[in-house]
Amino acid sequence: MKRSPNLTHPRRMLQALGGEAISPPPIWLMRQAGRYLPEYRATRTQAGGFLDLCYRPDLAAEVTLQPIRRYGFDAAILFADILIVPDALGRRVRFLEGEGPQLEPLRTRDDIARLDRKASAAKYAIIAETVQRLRQDLPSETTLIGFCGAPWTVATYMIGGAGSSDQAAARTFAYRDPEGFQQLIDVLVETSADYLAGQVAAGADALQIFDSWAGNLPEDEYRRWIIAPTKALMAALQARGVKCPVIGFPRGNPLHLDEYLAATGVAAIGCDTTVTLATMKSLAAKTTVQGNLDPLLLVAGGGRMDARIDELVGALRERPFVFNLGHGIVPETPPEHVARLVDRVRR
Ligand code: CP3
């Protein structure tokens, strides 16, 4: 229906991202490599720290492959993190056991001026090596997804120093000094484009931009800090010759999805758990949609989960659709519920 449909492509996920309705729909899950899998926990212990795991191409490739071996997902997502970018730019990033990430908070324009785009290349090269290994080791029918955090979401961690439910530090910074904040966004756009272009050159065949904290902005700020930077990142990718499909995932505000899609030109929209079936259907008349089973329904399992899986697959059967969760798998998820989900989608 759009964008050079390729009906003969052996990777079903890429067919769906090209705008085809595929039955059964391709499936992968955000955070499909992670603590709910005992084999992940074992490799993570072997690596030591979380960033040590991200910067070990052999081990990062191994944990990326673990869920593919278990479940045969249609896509693998590179194992890394959205906070690789601030780390590569020279900010201090730490992952404390059970507490989530902590960064040295960025306070001033001087801090922004000191971000070191040149130094980032060495760390991005390590991640690209993971991608290279994966492209060799993955089954040929498995799509390999590269990713980064969207500029806004990465900026919220850099300014706040940690995740927060309202992103107060970044929002206040952006109101007090919009030009300074724009300088930070500009650096993040360019460095993220370098990072993603490197992943594609190494063998990634689709990309996802995670805007996990897009939900709390008033409409003008949503345009300025979510839509405009994503559009700029898409243009920066094009300028670097990147042609692969990009999935946008602006989480937390379903009212802006049409505008986000029209302005950014992403190939697919990731839908969080709050997006209604009616909205997913209407978006899917224009583009590929991905989502949106509640990760907690995957923890609970049982008849409610089965019913919702059937409802999603049924509603989007004739449309370009990629089955996924509305947010990442949580550590409490029983691995056998994931097996049941995959079976049911493919039945
Ligand atoms: O399997 C995959 O999806 C690929 C790998 C991946 C990770 N993080 C691994 C990870 C991806 C795509 C991410 C994206 C990411 N990282 C996002 C965007 C998606 C989202 O969840 O909203 C965000 C906001 C981050 C930042 C981040 N990294 C947080 C907030 C945390 C702590 C929360 C937690 O679950 O512990 C991380 C750590 C992290 N990233 C883990 C994994 C598997 C767990 C760390 C561990 O092993 O101890």
CSV table of C-alpha atoms and ligand atoms in Angstrom, one decimal:
chain,number,residue,atom,x,y,z
A,1,MET,CA,0.0,0.0,0.0
A,2,LYS,CA,3.0,2.4,0.3
A,3,ARG,CA,6.8,2.7,0.4
A,4,SER,CA,8.2,0.2,-2.0
A,5,PRO,CA,6.3,-2.9,-0.9
A,6,ASN,CA,8.4,-6.0,-1.2
A,7,LEU,CA,6.2,-9.0,-1.2
A,8,THR,CA,9.0,-11.5,-1.7
A,9,HIS,CA,11.2,-10.3,1.1
A,10,PRO,CA,12.0,-13.3,3.3
A,11,ARG,CA,11.9,-11.2,6.5
A,12,ARG,CA,8.2,-11.0,7.5
A,13,MET,CA,8.8,-8.1,9.9
A,14,LEU,CA,10.3,-6.0,7.0
A,15,GLN,CA,7.3,-6.8,4.8
A,16,ALA,CA,5.0,-5.5,7.6
A,17,LEU,CA,7.1,-2.4,8.0
A,18,GLY,CA,6.9,-1.9,4.2
A,19,GLY,CA,3.1,-1.6,4.6
A,20,GLU,CA,1.9,-5.2,4.0
A,21,ALA,CA,-0.8,-6.9,6.0
A,22,ILE,CA,0.9,-10.2,7.1
A,23,SER,CA,-1.0,-13.1,8.6
A,24,PRO,CA,-0.2,-14.1,11.2
A,25,PRO,CA,1.5,-10.8,12.1
A,26,PRO,CA,5.2,-10.8,12.8
A,27,ILE,CA,6.0,-10.6,16.6
A,28,TRP,CA,8.8,-9.4,18.8
A,29,LEU,CA,8.6,-7.9,22.3
A,30,MET,CA,10.3,-4.8,23.7
A,31,ARG,CA,12.9,-5.9,26.4
A,32,GLN,CA,12.7,-9.4,25.1
A,33,ALA,CA,16.2,-9.9,26.3
A,34,GLY,CA,16.2,-9.3,30.0
A,35,ARG,CA,15.9,-10.4,33.6
A,36,TYR,CA,12.8,-12.5,33.2
A,37,LEU,CA,15.1,-15.1,31.4
A,38,PRO,CA,17.4,-17.2,33.6
A,39,GLU,CA,20.0,-17.4,30.8
A,40,TYR,CA,20.1,-13.5,30.7
A,41,ARG,CA,20.7,-13.4,34.4
A,42,ALA,CA,23.6,-15.8,34.0
A,43,THR,CA,25.3,-13.8,31.2
A,44,ARG,CA,24.7,-10.6,33.1
A,45,THR,CA,26.5,-12.0,36.2
A,46,GLN,CA,29.3,-13.2,34.0
A,47,ALA,CA,29.7,-9.6,32.5
A,48,GLY,CA,29.7,-7.8,35.9
A,49,GLY,CA,28.0,-4.5,35.4
A,50,PHE,CA,25.2,-3.7,33.0
A,51,LEU,CA,27.3,-1.3,30.9
A,52,ASP,CA,30.1,-4.0,30.9
A,53,LEU,CA,27.5,-6.2,29.2
A,54,CYS,CA,26.6,-3.6,26.7
A,55,TYR,CA,30.2,-3.0,25.8
A,56,ARG,CA,31.1,-6.7,25.4
A,57,PRO,CA,30.1,-7.5,21.8
A,58,ASP,CA,30.3,-11.3,22.3
A,59,LEU,CA,28.1,-11.2,25.4
A,60,ALA,CA,25.7,-8.5,24.1
A,61,ALA,CA,25.2,-10.6,21.0
A,62,GLU,CA,24.6,-13.7,23.1
A,63,VAL,CA,21.8,-12.1,25.2
A,64,THR,CA,20.2,-10.7,22.0
A,65,LEU,CA,20.1,-14.2,20.6
A,66,GLN,CA,18.7,-15.9,23.8
A,67,PRO,CA,15.0,-14.9,23.2
A,68,ILE,CA,15.3,-15.7,19.5
A,69,ARG,CA,16.5,-19.3,20.3
A,70,ARG,CA,13.7,-19.8,22.9
A,71,TYR,CA,10.8,-18.3,21.0
A,72,GLY,CA,11.8,-17.7,17.3
A,73,PHE,CA,10.6,-14.1,17.3
A,74,ASP,CA,10.5,-12.4,13.9
A,75,ALA,CA,12.8,-9.7,15.0
A,76,ALA,CA,15.8,-9.4,17.3
A,77,ILE,CA,16.6,-6.1,19.0
A,78,LEU,CA,20.2,-5.2,19.5
A,79,PHE,CA,21.1,-5.5,23.2
A,80,ALA,CA,22.3,-2.1,24.4
A,81,ASP,CA,20.6,0.8,26.1
A,82,ILE,CA,19.4,4.3,25.3
A,83,LEU,CA,21.9,5.6,27.9
A,84,ILE,CA,24.8,4.5,25.8
A,85,VAL,CA,24.6,7.9,24.1
A,86,PRO,CA,25.2,10.1,27.2
A,87,ASP,CA,27.9,7.7,28.3
A,88,ALA,CA,29.6,7.9,24.9
A,89,LEU,CA,29.4,11.7,25.1
A,90,GLY,CA,31.4,11.7,28.3
A,91,ARG,CA,28.7,12.0,31.0
A,92,ARG,CA,28.9,9.6,34.0
A,93,VAL,CA,26.3,6.9,33.8
A,94,ARG,CA,25.8,4.1,36.4
A,95,PHE,CA,23.3,1.3,36.7
A,96,LEU,CA,22.8,0.5,40.4
A,97,GLU,CA,21.4,-2.9,41.2
A,98,GLY,CA,17.6,-2.7,41.6
A,99,GLU,CA,17.6,1.2,41.4
A,100,GLY,CA,17.7,2.0,37.7
A,101,PRO,CA,20.2,4.3,36.0
A,102,GLN,CA,21.9,7.3,37.6
A,103,LEU,CA,23.7,10.0,35.7
A,104,GLU,CA,25.6,13.0,36.8
A,105,PRO,CA,23.0,15.7,36.2
A,106,LEU,CA,23.7,18.2,33.5
A,107,ARG,CA,23.0,21.7,34.8
A,108,THR,CA,24.5,24.4,32.6
A,109,ARG,CA,25.2,25.5,29.0
A,110,ASP,CA,28.9,24.8,29.8
A,111,ASP,CA,28.0,21.2,30.6
A,112,ILE,CA,26.3,21.1,27.1
A,113,ALA,CA,29.3,22.7,25.4
A,114,ARG,CA,31.6,20.0,26.9
A,115,LEU,CA,29.7,17.1,25.4
A,116,ASP,CA,32.2,15.3,23.3
A,117,ARG,CA,30.8,14.1,20.0
A,118,LYS,CA,34.2,13.1,18.7
A,119,ALA,CA,34.9,10.8,21.7
A,120,SER,CA,31.6,9.0,21.2
A,121,ALA,CA,32.8,7.3,18.0
A,122,ALA,CA,34.9,4.7,19.9
A,123,LYS,CA,32.0,3.5,22.0
A,124,TYR,CA,29.5,3.5,19.1
A,125,ALA,CA,32.0,1.3,17.3
A,126,ILE,CA,31.8,-1.3,20.0
A,127,ILE,CA,28.0,-1.4,19.7
A,128,ALA,CA,28.3,-1.7,15.9
A,129,GLU,CA,30.5,-4.7,16.4
A,130,THR,CA,27.7,-6.4,18.3
A,131,VAL,CA,25.4,-5.6,15.3
A,132,GLN,CA,27.9,-7.2,12.9
A,133,ARG,CA,28.2,-10.4,15.0
A,134,LEU,CA,24.4,-10.6,15.2
A,135,ARG,CA,23.9,-10.2,11.4
A,136,GLN,CA,26.2,-13.2,11.0
A,137,ASP,CA,24.6,-15.3,13.8
A,138,LEU,CA,20.9,-14.6,13.3
A,139,PRO,CA,18.7,-16.8,11.1
A,140,SER,CA,18.3,-15.1,7.7
A,141,GLU,CA,14.5,-14.7,8.3
A,142,THR,CA,15.0,-12.7,11.5
A,143,THR,CA,14.9,-8.9,11.2
A,144,LEU,CA,17.6,-7.1,13.2
A,145,ILE,CA,16.4,-3.9,14.9
A,146,GLY,CA,18.8,-1.2,16.0
A,147,PHE,CA,17.7,1.6,18.3
A,148,CYS,CA,18.3,4.7,20.2
A,149,GLY,CA,16.4,6.9,22.7
A,150,ALA,CA,14.7,10.0,21.2
A,151,PRO,CA,16.5,13.3,22.0
A,152,TRP,CA,13.8,14.4,24.5
A,153,THR,CA,13.8,11.2,26.5
A,154,VAL,CA,17.6,11.0,26.6
A,155,ALA,CA,17.7,14.7,27.6
A,156,THR,CA,15.3,14.0,30.5
A,157,TYR,CA,17.8,11.4,31.9
A,158,MET,CA,20.8,13.7,31.3
A,159,ILE,CA,19.2,16.7,33.1
A,160,GLY,CA,17.3,14.9,35.8
A,161,GLY,CA,20.1,12.4,36.5
A,162,ALA,CA,17.6,9.5,36.8
A,163,GLY,CA,14.2,8.4,35.5
A,164,SER,CA,11.2,10.3,36.9
A,165,SER,CA,7.5,10.1,36.5
A,166,ASP,CA,7.0,13.8,35.5
A,167,GLN,CA,10.4,14.8,34.1
A,168,ALA,CA,10.3,18.0,36.1
A,169,ALA,CA,14.0,18.8,35.9
A,170,ALA,CA,14.1,18.7,32.1
A,171,ARG,CA,10.7,20.5,31.7
A,172,THR,CA,11.8,23.3,34.0
A,173,PHE,CA,15.2,23.6,32.2
A,174,ALA,CA,13.4,23.8,28.9
A,175,TYR,CA,11.1,26.6,30.1
A,176,ARG,CA,13.9,28.6,31.7
A,177,ASP,CA,16.4,28.3,28.9
A,178,PRO,CA,14.8,27.1,25.7
A,179,GLU,CA,17.9,28.1,23.6
A,180,GLY,CA,20.2,26.1,25.9
A,181,PHE,CA,17.9,23.2,25.9
A,182,GLN,CA,17.8,23.3,22.1
A,183,GLN,CA,21.6,23.2,22.0
A,184,LEU,CA,21.4,19.9,24.0
A,185,ILE,CA,18.7,18.6,21.6
A,186,ASP,CA,20.8,19.5,18.6
A,187,VAL,CA,23.8,17.6,19.9
A,188,LEU,CA,21.6,14.6,20.6
A,189,VAL,CA,20.0,14.7,17.2
A,190,GLU,CA,23.4,14.6,15.5
A,191,THR,CA,25.1,12.1,17.7
A,192,SER,CA,22.1,9.8,17.6
A,193,ALA,CA,22.1,9.9,13.8
A,194,ASP,CA,25.8,9.0,13.9
A,195,TYR,CA,25.1,6.1,16.2
A,196,LEU,CA,22.1,4.8,14.2
A,197,ALA,CA,23.8,5.1,10.9
A,198,GLY,CA,26.7,3.1,12.3
A,199,GLN,CA,24.2,0.4,13.4
A,200,VAL,CA,22.7,0.3,9.9
A,201,ALA,CA,26.1,0.1,8.2
A,202,ALA,CA,26.9,-2.8,10.5
A,203,GLY,CA,23.8,-4.7,9.5
A,204,ALA,CA,20.7,-3.5,11.3
A,205,ASP,CA,17.7,-3.6,8.9
A,206,ALA,CA,15.2,-1.5,10.9
A,207,LEU,CA,15.5,1.1,13.6
A,208,GLN,CA,13.3,2.1,16.6
A,209,ILE,CA,13.4,5.5,18.3
A,210,PHE,CA,12.2,5.2,21.9
A,211,ASP,CA,10.5,8.3,23.3
A,212,SER,CA,9.5,6.7,26.6
A,213,TRP,CA,8.8,10.0,28.3
A,214,ALA,CA,6.9,11.8,25.6
A,215,GLY,CA,3.7,11.7,27.7
A,216,ASN,CA,3.8,14.7,30.0
A,217,LEU,CA,4.3,17.6,27.6
A,218,PRO,CA,1.7,20.4,26.8
A,219,GLU,CA,1.0,20.6,23.1
A,220,ASP,CA,3.5,23.4,22.2
A,221,GLU,CA,6.3,21.6,24.0
A,222,TYR,CA,5.2,18.3,22.5
A,223,ARG,CA,5.7,19.9,19.0
A,224,ARG,CA,9.0,21.5,20.0
A,225,TRP,CA,10.7,18.7,22.0
A,226,ILE,CA,9.1,15.5,20.6
A,227,ILE,CA,8.0,16.1,17.0
A,228,ALA,CA,10.7,18.6,15.8
A,229,PRO,CA,13.7,16.6,17.2
A,230,THR,CA,12.4,13.3,15.8
A,231,LYS,CA,11.8,15.0,12.4
A,232,ALA,CA,15.4,16.4,12.6
A,233,LEU,CA,16.7,13.0,13.5
A,234,MET,CA,14.9,11.4,10.5
A,235,ALA,CA,16.4,14.1,8.2
A,236,ALA,CA,19.9,13.6,9.7
A,237,LEU,CA,19.5,9.8,9.0
A,238,GLN,CA,18.5,10.6,5.4
A,239,ALA,CA,21.5,12.9,5.1
A,240,ARG,CA,23.7,9.9,6.1
A,241,GLY,CA,22.2,7.7,3.5
A,242,VAL,CA,20.1,5.6,5.8
A,243,LYS,CA,17.1,4.1,4.0
A,244,CYS,CA,15.8,1.4,6.3
A,245,PRO,CA,12.4,1.7,8.0
A,246,VAL,CA,12.2,3.5,11.3
A,247,ILE,CA,9.6,2.8,14.0
A,248,GLY,CA,8.7,5.8,16.2
A,249,PHE,CA,7.6,5.0,19.8
A,250,PRO,CA,6.4,8.2,21.4
A,251,ARG,CA,4.9,6.7,24.6
A,252,GLY,CA,2.2,8.2,26.7
A,253,ASN,CA,0.1,10.6,24.6
A,254,PRO,CA,-2.1,8.9,22.0
A,255,LEU,CA,-3.8,12.2,21.1
A,256,HIS,CA,-0.7,13.4,19.2
A,257,LEU,CA,0.0,10.2,17.1
A,258,ASP,CA,-1.5,11.4,13.8
A,259,GLU,CA,0.5,14.7,13.9
A,260,TYR,CA,3.7,12.8,15.0
A,261,LEU,CA,3.3,10.4,12.1
A,262,ALA,CA,2.6,13.1,9.5
A,263,ALA,CA,5.4,15.4,10.6
A,264,THR,CA,8.2,12.8,11.2
A,265,GLY,CA,7.5,10.4,8.3
A,266,VAL,CA,8.3,7.3,10.4
A,267,ALA,CA,7.5,4.0,8.7
A,268,ALA,CA,5.6,2.6,11.8
A,269,ILE,CA,4.1,3.8,15.0
A,270,GLY,CA,4.7,1.9,18.3
A,271,CYS,CA,1.5,2.1,20.3
A,272,ASP,CA,1.6,2.0,24.1
A,273,THR,CA,-1.0,0.3,26.2
A,274,THR,CA,-3.3,3.4,26.3
A,275,VAL,CA,-3.8,3.6,22.6
A,276,THR,CA,-7.3,2.3,21.7
A,277,LEU,CA,-8.0,-0.4,19.1
A,278,ALA,CA,-10.0,2.2,17.2
A,279,THR,CA,-7.0,4.5,17.0
A,280,MET,CA,-4.7,1.7,16.1
A,281,LYS,CA,-7.1,0.7,13.2
A,282,SER,CA,-7.3,4.3,11.9
A,283,LEU,CA,-3.5,4.7,12.2
A,284,ALA,CA,-3.1,1.4,10.3
A,285,ALA,CA,-5.0,2.8,7.4
A,286,LYS,CA,-2.0,5.2,6.9
A,287,THR,CA,1.0,3.3,8.2
A,288,THR,CA,2.2,0.2,10.0
A,289,VAL,CA,1.2,-0.1,13.7
A,290,GLN,CA,3.0,-2.0,16.4
A,291,GLY,CA,1.8,-2.9,19.9
A,292,ASN,CA,0.1,-2.9,22.4
A,293,LEU,CA,-0.5,-5.8,24.8
A,294,ASP,CA,-0.2,-4.7,28.4
A,295,PRO,CA,3.1,-6.1,29.8
A,296,LEU,CA,1.2,-6.8,33.1
A,297,LEU,CA,-1.3,-8.9,31.2
A,298,LEU,CA,1.6,-11.0,30.1
A,299,VAL,CA,2.6,-11.4,33.7
A,300,ALA,CA,-0.9,-12.4,34.7
A,301,GLY,CA,-1.4,-14.7,31.7
A,302,GLY,CA,-4.6,-16.9,31.4
A,303,GLY,CA,-7.9,-16.3,29.7
A,304,ARG,CA,-7.8,-12.5,29.9
A,305,MET,CA,-4.4,-12.5,28.1
A,306,ASP,CA,-5.7,-14.9,25.4
A,307,ALA,CA,-8.8,-12.9,24.8
A,308,ARG,CA,-6.8,-9.6,24.4
A,309,ILE,CA,-4.3,-11.3,22.0
A,310,ASP,CA,-7.2,-12.6,19.9
A,311,GLU,CA,-8.9,-9.1,19.9
A,312,LEU,CA,-5.7,-7.3,18.7
A,313,VAL,CA,-4.9,-9.9,16.0
A,314,GLY,CA,-8.5,-10.0,14.9
A,315,ALA,CA,-8.9,-6.2,14.7
A,316,LEU,CA,-5.7,-5.6,12.7
A,317,ARG,CA,-5.8,-8.7,10.5
A,318,GLU,CA,-6.2,-6.9,7.3
A,319,ARG,CA,-3.8,-4.1,8.1
A,320,PRO,CA,0.0,-3.7,8.4
A,321,PHE,CA,0.6,-4.8,12.0
A,322,VAL,CA,3.5,-5.9,14.1
A,323,PHE,CA,2.5,-7.7,17.4
A,324,ASN,CA,4.3,-6.3,20.4
A,325,LEU,CA,3.7,-5.1,24.0
A,326,GLY,CA,2.7,-1.6,24.9
A,327,HIS,CA,6.0,-1.2,26.8
A,328,GLY,CA,8.9,-3.5,27.8
A,329,ILE,CA,8.6,-7.0,29.4
A,330,VAL,CA,8.9,-6.8,33.2
A,331,PRO,CA,11.3,-9.0,35.2
A,332,GLU,CA,8.4,-10.8,36.9
A,333,THR,CA,7.1,-12.2,33.6
A,334,PRO,CA,6.9,-16.1,33.6
A,335,PRO,CA,8.8,-17.2,30.5
A,336,GLU,CA,6.1,-19.8,29.8
A,337,HIS,CA,3.6,-17.0,29.3
A,338,VAL,CA,5.7,-15.6,26.5
A,339,ALA,CA,5.7,-19.0,24.8
A,340,ARG,CA,2.0,-19.1,25.1
A,341,LEU,CA,1.7,-15.6,23.6
A,342,VAL,CA,3.9,-16.5,20.6
A,343,ASP,CA,1.9,-19.7,20.0
A,344,ARG,CA,-1.4,-18.0,20.1
A,345,VAL,CA,-0.4,-15.2,17.8
A,346,ARG,CA,0.9,-17.7,15.3
A,347,ARG,CA,-2.0,-20.2,15.6
B,1,CP3,O1,15.6,-6.4,24.7
B,1,CP3,C1,15.6,-5.2,24.4
B,1,CP3,O2,14.5,-4.5,24.3
B,1,CP3,C2,16.9,-4.5,24.0
B,1,CP3,C3,17.6,-3.8,25.0
B,1,CP3,C4,17.1,-2.6,25.7
B,1,CP3,C5,17.4,-2.3,27.0
B,1,CP3,N1,17.0,-1.1,27.3
B,1,CP3,C6,18.1,-3.2,27.9
B,1,CP3,C7,18.0,-3.0,29.4
B,1,CP3,C8,16.4,-1.5,25.2
B,1,CP3,C9,15.8,-1.3,23.8
B,1,CP3,C10,16.3,-0.5,26.2
B,1,CP3,C11,15.7,0.8,26.1
B,1,CP3,C12,15.6,1.7,27.2
B,1,CP3,N2,16.5,1.9,28.2
B,1,CP3,C13,14.6,2.6,27.4
B,1,CP3,C14,13.4,2.8,26.4
B,1,CP3,C15,12.3,1.8,26.6
B,1,CP3,C16,11.6,1.9,27.9
B,1,CP3,O3,11.7,1.0,28.7
B,1,CP3,O4,10.9,2.9,28.1
B,1,CP3,C17,14.8,3.3,28.6
B,1,CP3,C18,13.9,4.4,29.2
B,1,CP3,C19,16.0,2.8,29.1
B,1,CP3,C20,16.7,3.3,30.3
B,1,CP3,C21,16.9,2.2,31.3
B,1,CP3,N3,17.8,1.1,31.2
B,1,CP3,C22,16.2,2.0,32.5
B,1,CP3,C23,15.1,3.0,33.0
B,1,CP3,C24,16.7,0.9,33.1
B,1,CP3,C25,16.3,0.4,34.5
B,1,CP3,C26,15.0,-0.3,34.6
B,1,CP3,C27,15.1,-1.7,34.6
B,1,CP3,O5,14.4,-2.4,34.0
B,1,CP3,O6,16.1,-2.2,35.4
B,1,CP3,C28,17.6,0.3,32.2
B,1,CP3,C29,18.3,-1.0,32.5
B,1,CP3,C30,18.2,-2.0,31.4
B,1,CP3,N4,18.2,-1.8,30.1
B,1,CP3,C31,18.0,-3.4,31.6
B,1,CP3,C32,17.9,-4.1,30.4
B,1,CP3,C33,17.7,-5.5,30.1
B,1,CP3,C34,17.9,-4.1,33.0
B,1,CP3,C35,19.3,-4.0,33.6
B,1,CP3,C36,19.9,-5.2,34.3
B,1,CP3,O7,20.2,-6.2,33.6
B,1,CP3,O8,20.1,-5.1,35.5
